[in-house]
mmCIF file of C-alpha atoms in Angstrom:
data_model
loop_
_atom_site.group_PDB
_atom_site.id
_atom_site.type_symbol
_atom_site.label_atom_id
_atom_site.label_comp_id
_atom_site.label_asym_id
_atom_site.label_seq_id
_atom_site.Cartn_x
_atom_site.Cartn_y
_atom_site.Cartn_z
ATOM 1 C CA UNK R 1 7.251 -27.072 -27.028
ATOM 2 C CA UNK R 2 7.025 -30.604 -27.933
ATOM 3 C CA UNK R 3 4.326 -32.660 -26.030
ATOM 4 C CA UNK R 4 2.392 -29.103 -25.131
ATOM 5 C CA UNK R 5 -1.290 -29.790 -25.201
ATOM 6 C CA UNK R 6 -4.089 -27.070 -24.509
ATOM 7 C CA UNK R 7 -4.675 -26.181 -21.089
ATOM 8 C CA UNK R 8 -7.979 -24.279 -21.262
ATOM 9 C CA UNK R 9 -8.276 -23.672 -17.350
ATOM 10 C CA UNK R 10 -7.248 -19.634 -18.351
ATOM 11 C CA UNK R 11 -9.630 -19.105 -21.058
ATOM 12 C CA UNK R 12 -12.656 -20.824 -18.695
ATOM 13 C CA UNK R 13 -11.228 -18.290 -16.201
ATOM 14 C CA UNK R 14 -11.652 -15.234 -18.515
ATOM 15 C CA UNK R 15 -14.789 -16.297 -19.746
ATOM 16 C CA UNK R 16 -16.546 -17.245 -16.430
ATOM 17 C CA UNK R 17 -14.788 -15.724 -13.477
ATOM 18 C CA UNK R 18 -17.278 -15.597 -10.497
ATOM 19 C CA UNK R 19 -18.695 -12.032 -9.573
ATOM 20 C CA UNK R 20 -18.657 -11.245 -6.093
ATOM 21 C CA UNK R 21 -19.278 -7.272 -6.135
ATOM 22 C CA UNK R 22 -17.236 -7.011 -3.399
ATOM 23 C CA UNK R 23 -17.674 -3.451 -1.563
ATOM 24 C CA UNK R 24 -14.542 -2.066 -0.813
ATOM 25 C CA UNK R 25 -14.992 -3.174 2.906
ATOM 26 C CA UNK R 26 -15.458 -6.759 2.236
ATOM 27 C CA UNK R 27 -12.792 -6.806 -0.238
ATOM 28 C CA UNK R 28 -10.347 -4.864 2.592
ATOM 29 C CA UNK R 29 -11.393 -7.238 5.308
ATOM 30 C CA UNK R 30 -10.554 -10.056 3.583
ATOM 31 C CA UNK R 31 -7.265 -9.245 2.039
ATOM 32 C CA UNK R 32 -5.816 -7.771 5.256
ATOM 33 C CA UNK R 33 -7.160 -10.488 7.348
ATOM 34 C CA UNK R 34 -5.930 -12.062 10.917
ATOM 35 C CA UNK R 35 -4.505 -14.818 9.193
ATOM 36 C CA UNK R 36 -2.481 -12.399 6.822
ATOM 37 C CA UNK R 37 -1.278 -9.697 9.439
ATOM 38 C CA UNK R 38 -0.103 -12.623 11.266
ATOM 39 C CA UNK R 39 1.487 -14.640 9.129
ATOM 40 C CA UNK R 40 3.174 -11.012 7.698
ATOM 41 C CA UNK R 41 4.448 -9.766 11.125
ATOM 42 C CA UNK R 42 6.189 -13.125 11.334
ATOM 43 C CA UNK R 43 8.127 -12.810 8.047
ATOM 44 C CA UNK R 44 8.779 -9.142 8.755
ATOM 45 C CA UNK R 45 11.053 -10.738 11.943
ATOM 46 C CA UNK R 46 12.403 -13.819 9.984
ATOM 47 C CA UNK R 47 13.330 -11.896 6.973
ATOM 48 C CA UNK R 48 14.242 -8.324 8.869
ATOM 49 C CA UNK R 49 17.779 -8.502 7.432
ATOM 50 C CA UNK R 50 16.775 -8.922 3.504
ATOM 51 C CA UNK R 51 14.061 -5.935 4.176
ATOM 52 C CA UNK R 52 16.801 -3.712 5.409
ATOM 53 C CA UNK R 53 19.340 -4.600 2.746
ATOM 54 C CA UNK R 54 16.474 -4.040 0.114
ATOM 55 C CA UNK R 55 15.380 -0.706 1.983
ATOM 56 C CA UNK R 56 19.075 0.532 1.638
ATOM 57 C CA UNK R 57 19.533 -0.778 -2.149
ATOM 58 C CA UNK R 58 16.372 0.400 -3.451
ATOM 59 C CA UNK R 59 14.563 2.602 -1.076
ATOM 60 C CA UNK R 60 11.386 0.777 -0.918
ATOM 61 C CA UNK R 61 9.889 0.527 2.744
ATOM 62 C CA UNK R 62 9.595 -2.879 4.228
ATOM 63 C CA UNK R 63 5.460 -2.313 4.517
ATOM 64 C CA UNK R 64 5.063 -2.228 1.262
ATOM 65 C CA UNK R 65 7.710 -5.356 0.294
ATOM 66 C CA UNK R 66 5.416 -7.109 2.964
ATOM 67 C CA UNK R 67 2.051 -5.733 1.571
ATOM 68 C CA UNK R 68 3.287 -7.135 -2.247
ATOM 69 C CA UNK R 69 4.175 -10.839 -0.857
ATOM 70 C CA UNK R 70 0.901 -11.179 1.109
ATOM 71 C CA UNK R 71 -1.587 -9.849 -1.119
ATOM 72 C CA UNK R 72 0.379 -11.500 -4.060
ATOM 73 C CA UNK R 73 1.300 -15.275 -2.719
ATOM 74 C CA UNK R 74 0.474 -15.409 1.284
ATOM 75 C CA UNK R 75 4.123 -15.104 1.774
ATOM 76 C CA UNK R 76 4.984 -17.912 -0.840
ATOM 77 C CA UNK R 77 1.953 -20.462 0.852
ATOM 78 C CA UNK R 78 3.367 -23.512 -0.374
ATOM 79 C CA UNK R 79 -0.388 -23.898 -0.198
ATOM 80 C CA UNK R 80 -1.082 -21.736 -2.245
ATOM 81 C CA UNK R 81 1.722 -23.243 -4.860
ATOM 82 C CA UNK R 82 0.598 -26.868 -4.605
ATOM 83 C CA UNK R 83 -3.478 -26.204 -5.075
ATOM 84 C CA UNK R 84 -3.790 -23.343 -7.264
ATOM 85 C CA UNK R 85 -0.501 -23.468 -9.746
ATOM 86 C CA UNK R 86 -0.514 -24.924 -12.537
ATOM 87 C CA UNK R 87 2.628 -25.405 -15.444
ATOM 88 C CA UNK R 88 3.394 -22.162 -17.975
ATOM 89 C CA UNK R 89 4.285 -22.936 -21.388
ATOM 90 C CA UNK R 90 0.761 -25.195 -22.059
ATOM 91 C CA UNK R 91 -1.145 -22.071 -19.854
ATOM 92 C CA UNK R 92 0.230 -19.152 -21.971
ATOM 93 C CA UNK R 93 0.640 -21.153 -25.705
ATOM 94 C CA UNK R 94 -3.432 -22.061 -25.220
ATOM 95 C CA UNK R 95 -4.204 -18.138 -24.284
ATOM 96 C CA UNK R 96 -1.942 -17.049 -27.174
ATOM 97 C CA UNK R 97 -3.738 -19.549 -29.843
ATOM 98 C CA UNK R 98 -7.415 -18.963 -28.449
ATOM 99 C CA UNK R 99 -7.915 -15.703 -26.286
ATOM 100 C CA UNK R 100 -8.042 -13.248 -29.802
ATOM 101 C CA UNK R 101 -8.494 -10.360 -27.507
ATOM 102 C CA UNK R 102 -5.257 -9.886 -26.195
ATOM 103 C CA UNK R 103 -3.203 -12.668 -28.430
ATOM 104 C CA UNK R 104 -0.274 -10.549 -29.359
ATOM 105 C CA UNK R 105 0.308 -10.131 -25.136
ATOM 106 C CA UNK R 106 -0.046 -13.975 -24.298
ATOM 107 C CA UNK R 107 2.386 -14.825 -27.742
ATOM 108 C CA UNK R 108 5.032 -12.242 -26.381
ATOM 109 C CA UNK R 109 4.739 -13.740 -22.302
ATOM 110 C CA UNK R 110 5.069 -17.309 -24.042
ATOM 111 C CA UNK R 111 8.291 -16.216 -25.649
ATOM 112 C CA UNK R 112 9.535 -14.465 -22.771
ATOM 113 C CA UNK R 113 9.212 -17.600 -21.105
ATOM 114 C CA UNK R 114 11.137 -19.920 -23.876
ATOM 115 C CA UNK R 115 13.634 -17.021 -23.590
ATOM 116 C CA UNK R 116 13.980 -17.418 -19.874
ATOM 117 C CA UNK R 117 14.077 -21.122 -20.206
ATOM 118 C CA UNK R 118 17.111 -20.738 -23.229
ATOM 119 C CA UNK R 119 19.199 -18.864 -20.923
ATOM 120 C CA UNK R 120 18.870 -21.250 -18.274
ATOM 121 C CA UNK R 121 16.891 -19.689 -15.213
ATOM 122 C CA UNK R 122 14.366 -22.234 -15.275
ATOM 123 C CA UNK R 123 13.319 -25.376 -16.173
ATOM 124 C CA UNK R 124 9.232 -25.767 -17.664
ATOM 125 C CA UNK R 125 8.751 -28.392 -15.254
ATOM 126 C CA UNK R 126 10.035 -25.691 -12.514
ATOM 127 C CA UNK R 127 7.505 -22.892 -14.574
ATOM 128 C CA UNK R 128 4.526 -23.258 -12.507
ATOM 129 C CA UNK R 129 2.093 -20.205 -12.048
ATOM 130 C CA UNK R 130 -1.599 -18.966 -11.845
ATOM 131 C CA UNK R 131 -3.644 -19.334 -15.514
ATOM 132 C CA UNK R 132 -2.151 -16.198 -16.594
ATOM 133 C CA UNK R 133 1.000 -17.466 -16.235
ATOM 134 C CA UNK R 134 2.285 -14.797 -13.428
ATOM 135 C CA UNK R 135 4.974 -17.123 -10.900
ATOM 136 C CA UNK R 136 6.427 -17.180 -7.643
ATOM 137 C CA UNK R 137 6.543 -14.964 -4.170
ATOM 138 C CA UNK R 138 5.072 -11.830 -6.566
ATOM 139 C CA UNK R 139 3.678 -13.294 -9.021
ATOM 140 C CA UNK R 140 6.201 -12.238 -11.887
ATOM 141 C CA UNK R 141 4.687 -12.469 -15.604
ATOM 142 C CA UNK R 142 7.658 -13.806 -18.024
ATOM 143 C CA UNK R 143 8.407 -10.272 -18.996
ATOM 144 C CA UNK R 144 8.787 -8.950 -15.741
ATOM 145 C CA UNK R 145 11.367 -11.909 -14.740
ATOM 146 C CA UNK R 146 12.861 -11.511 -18.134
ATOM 147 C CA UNK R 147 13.647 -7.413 -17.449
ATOM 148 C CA UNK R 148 13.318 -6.232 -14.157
ATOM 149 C CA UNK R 149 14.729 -9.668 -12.627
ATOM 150 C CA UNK R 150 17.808 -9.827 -10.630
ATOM 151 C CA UNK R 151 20.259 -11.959 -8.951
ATOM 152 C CA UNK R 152 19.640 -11.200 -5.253
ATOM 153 C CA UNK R 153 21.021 -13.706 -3.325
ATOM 154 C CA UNK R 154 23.948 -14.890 -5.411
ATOM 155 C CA UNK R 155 23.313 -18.297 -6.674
ATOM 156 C CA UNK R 156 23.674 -17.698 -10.289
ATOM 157 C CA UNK R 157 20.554 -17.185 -11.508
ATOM 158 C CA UNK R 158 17.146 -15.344 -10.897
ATOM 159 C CA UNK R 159 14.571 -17.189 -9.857
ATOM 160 C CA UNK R 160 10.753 -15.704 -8.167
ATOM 161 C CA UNK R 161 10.917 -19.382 -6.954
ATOM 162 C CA UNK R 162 12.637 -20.432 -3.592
ATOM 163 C CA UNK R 163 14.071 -17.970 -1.290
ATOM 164 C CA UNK R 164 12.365 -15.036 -1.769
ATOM 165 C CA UNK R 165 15.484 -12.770 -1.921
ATOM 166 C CA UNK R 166 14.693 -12.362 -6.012
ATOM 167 C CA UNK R 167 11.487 -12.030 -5.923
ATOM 168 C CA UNK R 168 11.179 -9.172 -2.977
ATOM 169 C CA UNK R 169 14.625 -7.175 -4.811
ATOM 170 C CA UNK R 170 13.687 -7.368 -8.373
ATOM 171 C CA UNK R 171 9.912 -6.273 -7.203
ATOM 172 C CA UNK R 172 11.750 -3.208 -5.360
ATOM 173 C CA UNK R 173 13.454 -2.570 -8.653
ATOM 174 C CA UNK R 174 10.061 -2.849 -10.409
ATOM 175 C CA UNK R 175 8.600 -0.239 -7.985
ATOM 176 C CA UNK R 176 11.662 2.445 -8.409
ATOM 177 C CA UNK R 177 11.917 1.832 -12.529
ATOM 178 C CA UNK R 178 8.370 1.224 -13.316
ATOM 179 C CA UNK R 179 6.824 2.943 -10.496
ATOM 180 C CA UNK R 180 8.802 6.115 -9.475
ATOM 181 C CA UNK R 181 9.060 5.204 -6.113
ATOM 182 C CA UNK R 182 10.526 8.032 -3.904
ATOM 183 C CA UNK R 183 13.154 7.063 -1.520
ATOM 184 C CA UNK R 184 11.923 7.796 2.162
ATOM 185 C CA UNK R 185 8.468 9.213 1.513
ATOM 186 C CA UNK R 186 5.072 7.427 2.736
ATOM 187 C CA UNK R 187 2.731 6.066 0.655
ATOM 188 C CA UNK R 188 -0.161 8.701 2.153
ATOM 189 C CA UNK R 189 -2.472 8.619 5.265
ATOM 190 C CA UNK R 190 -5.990 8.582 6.998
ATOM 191 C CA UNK R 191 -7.096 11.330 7.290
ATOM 192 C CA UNK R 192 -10.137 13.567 8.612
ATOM 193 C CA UNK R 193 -11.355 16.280 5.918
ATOM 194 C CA UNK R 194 -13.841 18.987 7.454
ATOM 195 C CA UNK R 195 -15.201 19.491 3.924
ATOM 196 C CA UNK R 196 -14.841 18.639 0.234
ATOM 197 C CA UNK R 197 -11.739 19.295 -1.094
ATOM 198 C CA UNK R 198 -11.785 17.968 -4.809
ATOM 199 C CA UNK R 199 -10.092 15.287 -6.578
ATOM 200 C CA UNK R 200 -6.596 15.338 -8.517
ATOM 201 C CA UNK R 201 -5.146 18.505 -6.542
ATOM 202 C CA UNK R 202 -1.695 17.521 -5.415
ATOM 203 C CA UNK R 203 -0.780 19.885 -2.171
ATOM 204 C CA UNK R 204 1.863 19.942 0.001
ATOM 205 C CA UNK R 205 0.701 17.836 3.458
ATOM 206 C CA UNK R 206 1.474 21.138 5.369
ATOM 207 C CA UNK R 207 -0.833 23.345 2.953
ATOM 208 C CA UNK R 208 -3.586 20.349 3.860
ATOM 209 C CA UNK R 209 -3.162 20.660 7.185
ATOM 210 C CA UNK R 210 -3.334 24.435 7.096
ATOM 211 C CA UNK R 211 -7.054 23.740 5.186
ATOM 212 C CA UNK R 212 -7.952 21.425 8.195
ATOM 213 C CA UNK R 213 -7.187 18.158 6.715
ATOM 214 C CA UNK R 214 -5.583 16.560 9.428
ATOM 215 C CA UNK R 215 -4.433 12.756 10.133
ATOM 216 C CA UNK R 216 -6.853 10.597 11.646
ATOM 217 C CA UNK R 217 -5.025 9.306 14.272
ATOM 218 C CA UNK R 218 -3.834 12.641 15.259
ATOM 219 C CA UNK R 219 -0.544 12.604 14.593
ATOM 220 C CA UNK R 220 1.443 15.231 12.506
ATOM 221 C CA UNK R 221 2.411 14.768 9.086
ATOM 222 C CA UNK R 222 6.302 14.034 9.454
ATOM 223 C CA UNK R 223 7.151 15.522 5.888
ATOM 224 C CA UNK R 224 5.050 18.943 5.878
ATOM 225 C CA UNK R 225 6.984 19.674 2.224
ATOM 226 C CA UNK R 226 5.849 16.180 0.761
ATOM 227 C CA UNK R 227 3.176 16.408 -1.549
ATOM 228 C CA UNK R 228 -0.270 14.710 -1.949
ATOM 229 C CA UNK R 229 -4.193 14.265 -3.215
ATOM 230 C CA UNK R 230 -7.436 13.697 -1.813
ATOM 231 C CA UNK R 231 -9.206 10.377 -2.046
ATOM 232 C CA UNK R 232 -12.253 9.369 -1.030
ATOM 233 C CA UNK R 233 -12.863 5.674 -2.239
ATOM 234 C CA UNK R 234 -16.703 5.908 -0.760
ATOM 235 C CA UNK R 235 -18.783 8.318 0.086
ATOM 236 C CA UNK R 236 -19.274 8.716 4.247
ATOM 237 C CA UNK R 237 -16.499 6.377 4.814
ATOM 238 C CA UNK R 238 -12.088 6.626 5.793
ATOM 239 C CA UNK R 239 -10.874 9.907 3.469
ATOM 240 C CA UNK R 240 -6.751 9.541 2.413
ATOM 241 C CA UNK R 241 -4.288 11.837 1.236
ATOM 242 C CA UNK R 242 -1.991 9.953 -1.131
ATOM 243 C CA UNK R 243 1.628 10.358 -2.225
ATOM 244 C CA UNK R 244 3.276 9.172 -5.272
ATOM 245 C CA UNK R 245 4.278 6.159 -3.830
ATOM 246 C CA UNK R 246 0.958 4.854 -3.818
ATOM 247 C CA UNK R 247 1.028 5.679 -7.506
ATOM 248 C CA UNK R 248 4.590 3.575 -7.365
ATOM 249 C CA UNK R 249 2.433 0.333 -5.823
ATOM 250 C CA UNK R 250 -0.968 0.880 -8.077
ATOM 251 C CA UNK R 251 1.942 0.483 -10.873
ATOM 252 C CA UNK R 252 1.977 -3.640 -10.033
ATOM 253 C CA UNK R 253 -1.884 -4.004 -10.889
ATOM 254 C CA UNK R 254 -3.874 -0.648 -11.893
ATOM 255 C CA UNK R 255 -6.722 -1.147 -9.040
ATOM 256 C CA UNK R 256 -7.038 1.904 -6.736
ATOM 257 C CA UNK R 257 -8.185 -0.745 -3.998
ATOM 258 C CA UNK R 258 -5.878 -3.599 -4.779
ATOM 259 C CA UNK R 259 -3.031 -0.660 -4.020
ATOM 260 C CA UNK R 260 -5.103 0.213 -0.501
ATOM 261 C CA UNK R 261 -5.382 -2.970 0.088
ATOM 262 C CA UNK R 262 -1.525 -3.856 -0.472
ATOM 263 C CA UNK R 263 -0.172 -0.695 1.625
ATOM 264 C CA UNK R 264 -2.280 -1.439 4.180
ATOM 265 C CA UNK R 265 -1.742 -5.302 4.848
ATOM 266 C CA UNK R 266 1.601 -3.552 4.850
ATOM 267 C CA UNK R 267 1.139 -1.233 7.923
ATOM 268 C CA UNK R 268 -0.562 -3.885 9.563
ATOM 269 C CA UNK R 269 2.195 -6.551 9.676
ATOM 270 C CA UNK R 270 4.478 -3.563 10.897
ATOM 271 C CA UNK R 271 2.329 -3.016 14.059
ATOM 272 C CA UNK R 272 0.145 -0.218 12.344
ATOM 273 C CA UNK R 273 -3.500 0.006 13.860
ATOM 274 C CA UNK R 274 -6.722 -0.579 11.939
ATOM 275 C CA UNK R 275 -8.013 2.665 9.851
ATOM 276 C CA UNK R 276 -9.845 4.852 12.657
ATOM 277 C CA UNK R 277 -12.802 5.449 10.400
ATOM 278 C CA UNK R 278 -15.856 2.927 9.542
ATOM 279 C CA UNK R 279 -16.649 2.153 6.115
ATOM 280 C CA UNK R 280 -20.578 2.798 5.453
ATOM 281 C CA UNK R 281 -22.425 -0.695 6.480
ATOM 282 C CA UNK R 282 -19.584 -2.423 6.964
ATOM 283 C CA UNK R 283 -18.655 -5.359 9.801
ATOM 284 C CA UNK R 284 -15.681 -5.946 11.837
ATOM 285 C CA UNK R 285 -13.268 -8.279 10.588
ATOM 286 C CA UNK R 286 -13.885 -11.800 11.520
ATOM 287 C CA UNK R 287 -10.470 -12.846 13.667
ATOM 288 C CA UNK R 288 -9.023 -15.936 12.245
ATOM 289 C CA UNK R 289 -11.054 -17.850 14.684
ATOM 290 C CA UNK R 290 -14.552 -17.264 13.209
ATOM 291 C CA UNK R 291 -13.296 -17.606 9.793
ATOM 292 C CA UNK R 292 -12.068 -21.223 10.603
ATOM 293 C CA UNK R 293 -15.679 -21.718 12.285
ATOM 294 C CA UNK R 294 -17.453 -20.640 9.125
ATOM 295 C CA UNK R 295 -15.464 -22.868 7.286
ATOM 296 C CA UNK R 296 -16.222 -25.509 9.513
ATOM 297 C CA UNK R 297 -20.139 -25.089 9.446
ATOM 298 C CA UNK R 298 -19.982 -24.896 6.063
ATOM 299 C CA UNK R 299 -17.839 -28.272 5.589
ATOM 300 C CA UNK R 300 -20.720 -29.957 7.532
ATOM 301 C CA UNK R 301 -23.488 -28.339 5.517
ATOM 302 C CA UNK R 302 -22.234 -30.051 2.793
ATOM 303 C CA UNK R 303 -20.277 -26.942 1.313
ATOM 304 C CA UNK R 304 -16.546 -27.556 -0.512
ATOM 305 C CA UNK R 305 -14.346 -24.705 1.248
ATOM 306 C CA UNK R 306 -11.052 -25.934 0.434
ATOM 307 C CA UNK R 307 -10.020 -26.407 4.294
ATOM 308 C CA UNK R 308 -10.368 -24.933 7.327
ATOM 309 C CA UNK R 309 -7.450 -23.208 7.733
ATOM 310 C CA UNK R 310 -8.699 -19.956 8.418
ATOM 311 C CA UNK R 311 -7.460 -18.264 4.582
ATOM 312 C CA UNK R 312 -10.483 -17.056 1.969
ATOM 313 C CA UNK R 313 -10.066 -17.769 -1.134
ATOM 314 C CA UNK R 314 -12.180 -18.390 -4.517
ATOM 315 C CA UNK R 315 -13.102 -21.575 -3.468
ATOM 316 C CA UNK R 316 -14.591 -20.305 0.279
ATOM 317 C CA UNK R 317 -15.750 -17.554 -1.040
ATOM 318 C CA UNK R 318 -17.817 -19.629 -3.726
ATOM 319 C CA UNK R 319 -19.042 -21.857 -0.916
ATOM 320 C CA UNK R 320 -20.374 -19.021 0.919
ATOM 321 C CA UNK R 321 -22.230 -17.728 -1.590
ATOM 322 C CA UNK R 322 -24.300 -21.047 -2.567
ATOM 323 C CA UNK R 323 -24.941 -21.088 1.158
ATOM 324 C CA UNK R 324 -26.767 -17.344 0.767
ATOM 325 C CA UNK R 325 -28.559 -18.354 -2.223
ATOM 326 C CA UNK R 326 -29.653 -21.844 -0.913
ATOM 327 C CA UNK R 327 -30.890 -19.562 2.218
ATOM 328 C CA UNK R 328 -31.865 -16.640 0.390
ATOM 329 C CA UNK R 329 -29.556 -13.970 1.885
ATOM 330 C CA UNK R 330 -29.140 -10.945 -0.590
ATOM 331 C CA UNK R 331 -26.853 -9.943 -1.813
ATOM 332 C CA UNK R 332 -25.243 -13.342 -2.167
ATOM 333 C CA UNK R 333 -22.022 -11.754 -2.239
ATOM 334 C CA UNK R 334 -19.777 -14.645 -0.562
ATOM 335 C CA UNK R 335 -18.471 -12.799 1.716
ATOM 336 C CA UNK R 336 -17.058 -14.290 4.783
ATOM 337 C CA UNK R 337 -17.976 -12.116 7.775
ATOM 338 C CA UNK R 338 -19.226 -12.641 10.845
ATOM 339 C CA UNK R 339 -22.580 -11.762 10.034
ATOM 340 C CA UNK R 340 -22.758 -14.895 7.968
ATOM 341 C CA UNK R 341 -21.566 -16.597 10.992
ATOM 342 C CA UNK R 342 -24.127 -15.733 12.856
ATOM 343 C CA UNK R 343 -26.290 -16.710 10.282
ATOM 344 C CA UNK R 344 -24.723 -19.986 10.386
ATOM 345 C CA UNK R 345 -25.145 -20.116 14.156
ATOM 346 C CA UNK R 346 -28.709 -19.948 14.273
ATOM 347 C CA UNK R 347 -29.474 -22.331 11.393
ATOM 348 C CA UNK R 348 -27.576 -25.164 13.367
#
């Protein structure tokens, strides 16, 4: 600890995150983007050999190991790493010293983190994560590295750094433990229901089918004896029927739509199609073409978008939404769509 000094970056995060009030759409659109499903179909052919060995050690489907490192890291964006990490130890000692809400959690990830550095796994100069102090491919906190870690690839020591044969295993192992994930079962599916059918009633899919809840896409449910619930995440738009496994994924972060979000990127980069049904109000998503162009426009406006590389993050997404208030579009939302683009079209 000696020569820490305060790093308040996570406490100005707690205390003045932006609010987007994202609809589920927007939110879907963005974190399953073009850029995303193709940089995740790529990695599912580099890396096909780790996601088999993981699918026969663990049981955890490739779609959702690939859903986990997009939506977490971008695949590891070295990117991401060199603009939006930051080191550890000063990160979590500053939370634990001035966040009083949740100081007891931030003083047990700091020690988790001296305890990972004791034993030799890590350097702090090698410790880099986001505010909160989660690291590497899956964004491991400390305590998560410190337990559920595992040497994957055989180098003597675990590391979410680096290869990603660590971070994808011990995150399979984090899904089975902490999750309950089921070996072989889906996470759920679109589906069409003719009526309502409630909330928290777990079925078997073959007892939904015989109450005319069918797949969307029309195919048959290949585990009739495989139980699931209803969800409806907004009125008038895609209905789901939902296994335990996507119980297993909410496990990493408690967000019903973070977990839709995850298992779908996850279809996607497998060569799954888009979900059949619209989402009330909602826009195609913009191809990683007219995100690029909005970034562009933007750039020249006079707007900071971090690049042009086609990826929305905080710092786009803050860009767009001075643009709508400069130009009085409600809701200023900062959503990238192409909507805005056109927007931006006709203004130039």
């Amino acid at each position: 600890m000696r020569g820490v000094r305060p790093d308040t970056a996570g406490l100005e995060a707690i205390r003045n995150q932006p609010e987007f009030h994202e609809q589920l759409w927007q939110y879907l659109n963005r974190c399953v983007s073009d850029w995303r499903i193709t940089a995740g179909r790529q990695k599912a052919k580099d890396y096909a050999p780790l996601f088999a060995r993981i699918e026969r050690d663990f049981g955890v489907d490739r779609s959702v190991m690939l859903g986990v490192w997009g939506i977490e890291s971008a695949f590891g964006d070295p990117f991401v790493q060199k603009n939006y990490m930051r080191p550890v130890i000063p990160s979590l000692a500053t939370l634990a010293w001035a966040e009083p809400r949740r100081r007891a959690y931030w003083t047990n990830e700091l020690i988790n983190a001296l305890t990972i550095i004791q034993r030799g796994w890590s350097t702090p100069e090698q410790m880099v994560g986001s505010w909160a102090g989660a690291m590497g491919h899956t964004q491991w906190m400390p305590e998560v590295w410190l337990h559920i870690g595992i040497d994957y690839n055989g180098d003597g020591k675990i590391s979410p750094f680096g290869p990603p044969d660590d971070a994808l295993a011990s995150t399979a192992r984090y899904f089975v433990e902490r999750g309950k994930y089921r070996r072989g079962e889906h996470w759920g599916y679109e589906v069409r229901q003719p009526h309502s059918i409630g909330r928290n009633v777990w079925r078997p899919y073959g007892e939904w089918k015989a109450r005319g809840v069918v797949r969307a896409d029309g195919e048959p449910y290949p585990q009739p004896n495989a139980t699931a619930r209803p969800w409806l995440p907004v009125r008038g738009g895609p209905a789901f029927l939902l296994g335990p496994n996507f119980f297993a994924v909410r496990s990493y972060n408690p967000s019903m739509n973070y977990a839709l979000a995850l298992v779908y990127l996850g279809n996607r980069c497998v060569g799954g199609a888009p979900f059949v049904q619209k989402f009330p109000g909602s826009e195609p998503a913009p191809t990683l073409a007219e995100v690029q162009e909005i970034q562009r426009r933007l750039t020249v406006l006079g707007y900071d978008t971090g690049g042009t590389d086609g990826r929305i993050g905080n710092v786009t997404m803050i860009a767009v939404r001075d643009y709508q208030r400069k130009v009085g579009i409600k809701p200023a939302d900062g959503y990238a769509g192409v909507g805005l683009l056109a927007r931006l079209r006709e203004g130039s």
